[in-house]
PDB file of C-alpha atoms in Angstrom:
ATOM      1  CA  MET K   1       0.000   0.000   0.000  1.00 53.00           C
ATOM      2  CA  LEU K   2       2.722   2.449   1.006  1.00 59.00           C
ATOM      3  CA  ARG K   3       4.733   1.769  -2.158  1.00 72.00           C
ATOM      4  CA  TYR K   4       1.984   3.065  -4.408  1.00 69.00           C
ATOM      5  CA  ASP K   5       1.346   6.612  -5.575  1.00 74.00           C
ATOM      6  CA  PRO K   6      -1.683   8.558  -4.235  1.00 79.00           C
ATOM      7  CA  GLY K   7      -3.838   7.665  -7.251  1.00 80.00           C
ATOM      8  CA  ARG K   8      -3.375   3.944  -6.757  1.00 83.00           C
ATOM      9  CA  ARG K   9      -3.886   4.260  -3.006  1.00 86.00           C
ATOM     10  CA  LYS K  10      -7.236   5.958  -3.577  1.00 89.00           C
ATOM     11  CA  LEU K  11      -8.169   3.235  -6.056  1.00 88.00           C
ATOM     12  CA  ALA K  12      -7.308   0.557  -3.484  1.00 87.00           C
ATOM     13  CA  ILE K  13      -9.470   2.228  -0.842  1.00 89.00           C
ATOM     14  CA  ALA K  14     -12.392   2.539  -3.271  1.00 93.00           C
ATOM     15  CA  LEU K  15     -12.052  -1.121  -4.260  1.00 93.00           C
ATOM     16  CA  ALA K  16     -11.930  -2.200  -0.622  1.00 90.00           C
ATOM     17  CA  GLY K  17     -15.201  -0.317  -0.261  1.00 93.00           C
ATOM     18  CA  LEU K  18     -16.622  -2.258  -3.211  1.00 95.00           C
ATOM     19  CA  ALA K  19     -15.488  -5.528  -1.617  1.00 93.00           C
ATOM     20  CA  GLY K  20     -17.167  -4.595   1.656  1.00 92.00           C
ATOM     21  CA  PHE K  21     -20.339  -3.630  -0.199  1.00 95.00           C
ATOM     22  CA  VAL K  22     -20.533  -6.917  -2.102  1.00 94.00           C
ATOM     23  CA  ASP K  23     -19.620  -9.024   0.918  1.00 92.00           C
ATOM     24  CA  ALA K  24     -22.370  -7.407   3.007  1.00 93.00           C
ATOM     25  CA  VAL K  25     -24.913  -8.101   0.259  1.00 92.00           C
ATOM     26  CA  GLY K  26     -23.700 -11.692  -0.030  1.00 89.00           C
ATOM     27  CA  PHE K  27     -23.611 -12.213   3.727  1.00 88.00           C
ATOM     28  CA  LEU K  28     -27.210 -11.111   4.124  1.00 91.00           C
ATOM     29  CA  SER K  29     -28.273 -13.167   1.103  1.00 86.00           C
ATOM     30  CA  ALA K  30     -26.494 -16.394   2.067  1.00 81.00           C
ATOM     31  CA  ASN K  31     -27.598 -16.838   5.683  1.00 79.00           C
ATOM     32  CA  GLY K  32     -24.333 -15.732   7.230  1.00 81.00           C
ATOM     33  CA  TYR K  33     -21.840 -17.055   4.697  1.00 83.00           C
ATOM     34  CA  PHE K  34     -19.335 -14.788   3.006  1.00 83.00           C
ATOM     35  CA  VAL K  35     -18.592 -14.131  -0.660  1.00 88.00           C
ATOM     36  CA  SER K  36     -15.186 -12.513  -0.062  1.00 85.00           C
ATOM     37  CA  PHE K  37     -14.058 -13.353   3.489  1.00 83.00           C
ATOM     38  CA  MET K  38     -12.858 -16.941   3.151  1.00 86.00           C
ATOM     39  CA  SER K  39     -11.371 -17.129   6.652  1.00 83.00           C
ATOM     40  CA  GLY K  40     -14.907 -16.927   8.008  1.00 84.00           C
ATOM     41  CA  ASN K  41     -16.122 -19.604   5.594  1.00 85.00           C
ATOM     42  CA  SER K  42     -13.151 -21.808   6.486  1.00 89.00           C
ATOM     43  CA  THR K  43     -13.999 -21.549  10.174  1.00 88.00           C
ATOM     44  CA  ARG K  44     -17.631 -22.439   9.456  1.00 83.00           C
ATOM     45  CA  LEU K  45     -16.456 -25.385   7.339  1.00 88.00           C
ATOM     46  CA  GLY K  46     -14.189 -26.586  10.142  1.00 88.00           C
ATOM     47  CA  VAL K  47     -16.990 -26.354  12.699  1.00 86.00           C
ATOM     48  CA  ALA K  48     -19.352 -28.241  10.384  1.00 84.00           C
ATOM     49  CA  LEU K  49     -16.763 -30.976   9.838  1.00 84.00           C
ATOM     50  CA  SER K  50     -16.039 -31.379  13.533  1.00 85.00           C
ATOM     51  CA  MET K  51     -19.706 -31.582  14.455  1.00 80.00           C
ATOM     52  CA  ALA K  52     -20.649 -33.801  11.508  1.00 69.00           C
ATOM     53  CA  THR K  53     -23.645 -31.590  10.848  1.00 69.00           C
ATOM     54  CA  GLY K  54     -23.626 -32.088   7.092  1.00 70.00           C
ATOM     55  CA  ALA K  55     -23.573 -28.310   6.611  1.00 77.00           C
ATOM     56  CA  THR K  56     -20.298 -28.442   4.702  1.00 82.00           C
ATOM     57  CA  VAL K  57     -21.501 -28.067   1.115  1.00 82.00           C
ATOM     58  CA  VAL K  58     -22.116 -24.322   1.170  1.00 83.00           C
ATOM     59  CA  PRO K  59     -18.826 -23.149   2.765  1.00 84.00           C
ATOM     60  CA  ALA K  60     -16.787 -25.687   0.771  1.00 87.00           C
ATOM     61  CA  SER K  61     -18.435 -24.589  -2.477  1.00 87.00           C
ATOM     62  CA  LEU K  62     -17.890 -20.909  -1.716  1.00 89.00           C
ATOM     63  CA  ILE K  63     -14.200 -21.490  -0.937  1.00 90.00           C
ATOM     64  CA  ALA K  64     -13.730 -23.499  -4.134  1.00 92.00           C
ATOM     65  CA  MET K  65     -15.447 -20.813  -6.230  1.00 91.00           C
ATOM     66  CA  PHE K  66     -13.325 -18.111  -4.622  1.00 92.00           C
ATOM     67  CA  VAL K  67     -10.123 -19.972  -5.533  1.00 92.00           C
ATOM     68  CA  CYS K  68     -11.441 -20.356  -9.081  1.00 93.00           C
ATOM     69  CA  GLY K  69     -12.051 -16.611  -9.210  1.00 93.00           C
ATOM     70  CA  VAL K  70      -8.534 -15.853  -7.999  1.00 90.00           C
ATOM     71  CA  THR K  71      -7.079 -18.281 -10.557  1.00 92.00           C
ATOM     72  CA  LEU K  72      -9.111 -16.869 -13.432  1.00 92.00           C
ATOM     73  CA  GLY K  73      -8.246 -13.311 -12.440  1.00 90.00           C
ATOM     74  CA  ALA K  74      -4.554 -14.190 -12.171  1.00 88.00           C
ATOM     75  CA  LEU K  75      -4.532 -15.749 -15.636  1.00 90.00           C
ATOM     76  CA  ILE K  76      -6.211 -12.675 -17.110  1.00 90.00           C
ATOM     77  CA  ALA K  77      -3.807 -10.387 -15.248  1.00 87.00           C
ATOM     78  CA  LEU K  78      -0.840 -12.282 -16.672  1.00 85.00           C
ATOM     79  CA  ARG K  79      -2.122 -11.867 -20.216  1.00 87.00           C
ATOM     80  CA  ALA K  80      -2.984  -8.193 -19.671  1.00 82.00           C
ATOM     81  CA  GLY K  81       0.494  -7.278 -18.476  1.00 77.00           C
ATOM     82  CA  GLY K  82       0.861  -3.600 -17.576  1.00 76.00           C
ATOM     83  CA  ARG K  83      -2.851  -2.969 -18.131  1.00 82.00           C
ATOM     84  CA  ARG K  84      -3.979  -5.649 -15.711  1.00 83.00           C
ATOM     85  CA  LYS K  85      -5.850  -3.257 -13.424  1.00 88.00           C
ATOM     86  CA  PRO K  86      -8.528  -2.082 -15.899  1.00 91.00           C
ATOM     87  CA  VAL K  87      -8.764  -5.538 -17.471  1.00 91.00           C
ATOM     88  CA  VAL K  88      -9.243  -7.334 -14.144  1.00 92.00           C
ATOM     89  CA  LEU K  89     -11.721  -4.718 -12.974  1.00 94.00           C
ATOM     90  CA  GLY K  90     -13.600  -4.992 -16.252  1.00 94.00           C
ATOM     91  CA  MET K  91     -13.940  -8.716 -15.604  1.00 94.00           C
ATOM     92  CA  VAL K  92     -15.145  -8.007 -12.059  1.00 95.00           C
ATOM     93  CA  ALA K  93     -17.745  -5.549 -13.395  1.00 96.00           C
ATOM     94  CA  LEU K  94     -18.984  -8.170 -15.874  1.00 96.00           C
ATOM     95  CA  LEU K  95     -19.326 -10.829 -13.175  1.00 96.00           C
ATOM     96  CA  LEU K  96     -21.216  -8.430 -10.916  1.00 96.00           C
ATOM     97  CA  LEU K  97     -23.465  -7.523 -13.836  1.00 95.00           C
ATOM     98  CA  ILE K  98     -24.254 -11.212 -14.351  1.00 95.00           C
ATOM     99  CA  GLY K  99     -24.929 -11.535 -10.621  1.00 94.00           C
ATOM    100  CA  ALA K 100     -27.316  -8.580 -10.694  1.00 94.00           C
ATOM    101  CA  ALA K 101     -29.165 -10.058 -13.665  1.00 95.00           C
ATOM    102  CA  ALA K 102     -29.348 -13.475 -11.967  1.00 93.00           C
ATOM    103  CA  ARG K 103     -30.917 -11.920  -8.895  1.00 91.00           C
ATOM    104  CA  SER K 104     -33.446 -10.089 -11.061  1.00 90.00           C
ATOM    105  CA  PHE K 105     -34.450 -13.454 -12.537  1.00 91.00           C
ATOM    106  CA  GLY K 106     -34.666 -15.071  -9.107  1.00 88.00           C
ATOM    107  CA  SER K 107     -31.532 -17.256  -9.296  1.00 88.00           C
ATOM    108  CA  GLU K 108     -29.800 -16.742  -5.953  1.00 86.00           C
ATOM    109  CA  THR K 109     -27.368 -19.629  -6.544  1.00 88.00           C
ATOM    110  CA  ILE K 110     -25.976 -18.140  -9.760  1.00 91.00           C
ATOM    111  CA  MET K 111     -25.911 -14.733  -8.120  1.00 91.00           C
ATOM    112  CA  LEU K 112     -23.794 -15.949  -5.190  1.00 90.00           C
ATOM    113  CA  GLY K 113     -21.513 -17.896  -7.538  1.00 91.00           C
ATOM    114  CA  THR K 114     -20.728 -14.855  -9.635  1.00 93.00           C
ATOM    115  CA  LEU K 115     -20.207 -12.678  -6.562  1.00 94.00           C
ATOM    116  CA  VAL K 116     -17.652 -15.137  -5.173  1.00 93.00           C
ATOM    117  CA  LEU K 117     -15.850 -15.337  -8.520  1.00 95.00           C
ATOM    118  CA  ALA K 118     -15.750 -11.540  -8.719  1.00 95.00           C
ATOM    119  CA  MET K 119     -14.366 -11.163  -5.208  1.00 92.00           C
ATOM    120  CA  GLY K 120     -11.695 -13.757  -5.890  1.00 91.00           C
ATOM    121  CA  ALA K 121     -10.683 -12.064  -9.119  1.00 92.00           C
ATOM    122  CA  ILE K 122     -10.537  -8.546  -7.661  1.00 90.00           C
ATOM    123  CA  ASN K 123      -7.586  -9.503  -5.473  1.00 88.00           C
ATOM    124  CA  ASN K 124      -5.414  -9.600  -8.596  1.00 87.00           C
ATOM    125  CA  THR K 125      -5.767  -5.840  -9.081  1.00 84.00           C
ATOM    126  CA  PHE K 126      -2.717  -4.990  -6.995  1.00 79.00           C
ATOM    127  CA  GLN K 127       0.157  -7.371  -7.530  1.00 74.00           C
ATOM    128  CA  ARG K 128       3.864  -7.447  -8.269  1.00 69.00           C
ATOM    129  CA  GLY K 129       5.799 -10.448  -9.474  1.00 65.00           C
ATOM    130  CA  GLY K 130       2.603 -12.479  -9.508  1.00 60.00           C
ATOM    131  CA  GLU K 131       1.958 -11.902  -5.795  1.00 62.00           C
ATOM    132  CA  VAL K 132      -0.797  -9.831  -4.213  1.00 65.00           C
ATOM    133  CA  THR K 133       0.515  -6.602  -2.668  1.00 68.00           C
ATOM    134  CA  VAL K 134      -2.784  -5.209  -1.378  1.00 71.00           C
ATOM    135  CA  GLY K 135      -5.524  -7.602  -0.268  1.00 71.00           C
ATOM    136  CA  LEU K 136      -8.846  -5.997  -1.070  1.00 77.00           C
ATOM    137  CA  THR K 137     -11.327  -8.504   0.359  1.00 72.00           C
ATOM    138  CA  TYR K 138      -9.629  -9.338   3.661  1.00 74.00           C
ATOM    139  CA  MET K 139      -8.471  -6.851   6.285  1.00 74.00           C
ATOM    140  CA  THR K 140      -6.620  -8.916   8.886  1.00 73.00           C
ATOM    141  CA  GLY K 141      -3.305  -8.227   7.163  1.00 72.00           C
ATOM    142  CA  ALA K 142      -4.143  -4.546   6.817  1.00 73.00           C
ATOM    143  CA  LEU K 143      -4.967  -4.286  10.525  1.00 77.00           C
ATOM    144  CA  VAL K 144      -1.686  -6.019  11.419  1.00 81.00           C
ATOM    145  CA  ARG K 145       0.193  -3.551   9.198  1.00 76.00           C
ATOM    146  CA  LEU K 146      -1.754  -0.708  10.797  1.00 78.00           C
ATOM    147  CA  GLY K 147      -0.702  -1.787  14.278  1.00 81.00           C
ATOM    148  CA  GLN K 148       2.929  -2.322  13.282  1.00 81.00           C
ATOM    149  CA  SER K 149       3.140   1.016  11.448  1.00 78.00           C
ATOM    150  CA  LEU K 150       1.483   2.785  14.370  1.00 78.00           C
ATOM    151  CA  ALA K 151       4.058   1.309  16.740  1.00 81.00           C
ATOM    152  CA  LEU K 152       6.940   2.467  14.514  1.00 79.00           C
ATOM    153  CA  TRP K 153       5.429   5.938  14.211  1.00 74.00           C
ATOM    154  CA  MET K 154       4.942   6.210  17.980  1.00 78.00           C
ATOM    155  CA  ALA K 155       8.579   5.154  18.446  1.00 77.00           C
ATOM    156  CA  GLY K 156       9.696   7.857  16.021  1.00 74.00           C
ATOM    157  CA  LYS K 157      11.139   5.349  13.566  1.00 70.00           C
ATOM    158  CA  ALA K 158       8.848   5.847  10.575  1.00 65.00           C
ATOM    159  CA  GLU K 159       6.468   8.196   8.816  1.00 66.00           C
ATOM    160  CA  PRO K 160       2.756   7.860   9.694  1.00 64.00           C
ATOM    161  CA  GLY K 161       2.100   5.119   7.116  1.00 65.00           C
ATOM    162  CA  TRP K 162      -0.493   3.616   9.443  1.00 67.00           C
ATOM    163  CA  ILE K 163      -2.948   6.188   8.110  1.00 77.00           C
ATOM    164  CA  GLN K 164      -3.070   4.456   4.722  1.00 79.00           C
ATOM    165  CA  TRP K 165      -3.782   1.048   6.251  1.00 78.00           C
ATOM    166  CA  GLY K 166      -6.455   2.618   8.426  1.00 81.00           C
ATOM    167  CA  LEU K 167      -8.081   4.206   5.381  1.00 86.00           C
ATOM    168  CA  LEU K 168      -8.056   0.846   3.557  1.00 85.00           C
ATOM    169  CA  TRP K 169      -9.884  -0.791   6.471  1.00 86.00           C
ATOM    170  CA  ALA K 170     -12.276   2.147   6.739  1.00 88.00           C
ATOM    171  CA  GLY K 171     -13.043   1.822   3.039  1.00 90.00           C
ATOM    172  CA  LEU K 172     -14.175  -1.773   3.471  1.00 89.00           C
ATOM    173  CA  LEU K 173     -16.183  -0.894   6.578  1.00 92.00           C
ATOM    174  CA  ILE K 174     -18.015   1.992   4.896  1.00 93.00           C
ATOM    175  CA  GLY K 175     -18.715  -0.174   1.854  1.00 94.00           C
ATOM    176  CA  ALA K 176     -20.153  -2.898   4.092  1.00 93.00           C
ATOM    177  CA  VAL K 177     -22.438  -0.418   5.832  1.00 95.00           C
ATOM    178  CA  LEU K 178     -23.678   0.888   2.489  1.00 95.00           C
ATOM    179  CA  GLY K 179     -24.128  -2.632   1.093  1.00 93.00           C
ATOM    180  CA  ALA K 180     -26.135  -3.784   4.110  1.00 93.00           C
ATOM    181  CA  TYR K 181     -28.313  -0.675   3.961  1.00 93.00           C
ATOM    182  CA  LEU K 182     -29.088  -1.081   0.259  1.00 94.00           C
ATOM    183  CA  GLN K 183     -29.590  -4.851   0.567  1.00 91.00           C
ATOM    184  CA  SER K 184     -32.381  -4.084   3.009  1.00 89.00           C
ATOM    185  CA  GLY K 185     -33.841  -1.099   1.185  1.00 89.00           C
ATOM    186  CA  LEU K 186     -33.083  -1.826  -2.472  1.00 89.00           C
ATOM    187  CA  PRO K 187     -32.395  -5.577  -2.814  1.00 88.00           C
ATOM    188  CA  LEU K 188     -32.949  -5.787  -6.578  1.00 88.00           C
ATOM    189  CA  GLY K 189     -30.906  -2.690  -7.288  1.00 90.00           C
ATOM    190  CA  CYS K 190     -27.856  -2.968  -5.038  1.00 92.00           C
ATOM    191  CA  LEU K 191     -25.875  -5.322  -7.283  1.00 94.00           C
ATOM    192  CA  TRP K 192     -26.463  -3.104 -10.316  1.00 95.00           C
ATOM    193  CA  ILE K 193     -24.870  -0.359  -8.238  1.00 95.00           C
ATOM    194  CA  ALA K 194     -21.940  -2.660  -7.426  1.00 95.00           C
ATOM    195  CA  ALA K 195     -21.458  -3.477 -11.123  1.00 95.00           C
ATOM    196  CA  ALA K 196     -21.496   0.237 -12.016  1.00 95.00           C
ATOM    197  CA  TRP K 197     -19.023   0.877  -9.182  1.00 94.00           C
ATOM    198  CA  ALA K 198     -16.611  -1.726 -10.567  1.00 95.00           C
ATOM    199  CA  ALA K 199     -16.985  -0.379 -14.114  1.00 95.00           C
ATOM    200  CA  ALA K 200     -16.234   3.136 -12.891  1.00 95.00           C
ATOM    201  CA  MET K 201     -13.108   1.862 -11.128  1.00 93.00           C
ATOM    202  CA  ALA K 202     -12.006   0.143 -14.348  1.00 93.00           C
ATOM    203  CA  LEU K 203     -12.292   3.481 -16.141  1.00 93.00           C
ATOM    204  CA  VAL K 204     -10.294   5.175 -13.386  1.00 92.00           C
ATOM    205  CA  ALA K 205      -7.621   2.476 -13.677  1.00 89.00           C
ATOM    206  CA  ILE K 206      -7.290   3.192 -17.407  1.00 88.00           C
ATOM    207  CA  THR K 207      -6.120   6.718 -16.564  1.00 86.00           C
ATOM    208  CA  LEU K 208      -3.272   5.414 -14.396  1.00 82.00           C
ATOM    209  CA  PRO K 209       0.173   4.926 -15.967  1.00 73.00           C
ATOM    210  CA  ALA K 210       0.831   1.378 -17.140  1.00 65.00           C
ATOM    211  CA  GLU K 211       2.845  -0.888 -14.861  1.00 62.00           C
ATOM    212  CA  SER K 212       5.523  -3.393 -15.748  1.00 47.00           C
TER     213      SER K 212
END
């Protein structure tokens, strides 16, 4: 996060907001399962396995779909090269558009599948050397970095880089609040908003200088 210029930092915060928005919609639509936070799904899968409840299909399927989304996004990012950001985000916008259409036609299963694929793929937006540099759908790492950077700043050993990690987390939180609000008040429209959000971010990414 700290290695990027201000334009890319703002893009990361906006995309974290999108991830929070979509995850809140998915969480409320899938009876407490997540479409982007796979640590939570993994814990639910582990509990289901230990208790032999038979409730393993949903979390296992969501985790598998998420990995597929990451893989597909990574392959597309590799082919896109320096323009991977707008290309990956264009793919995310398309998947969210399909999810919005599926919900309009009453297919919650297809909707959740496309949301999980989109949230897996979006994590390929920020990467170097084939590795993710900014996780957009999970904030544990960001909160750890926030705490470490805050400690260094308080000790007078670094600039206040913790602010950027705090803003990334805040972006996801604000997006989740907005997603939950619109899921309750505008259930058939919220995913169209998410798709438009992703498309707008793809257009913003086009304006950024190409990366190697």
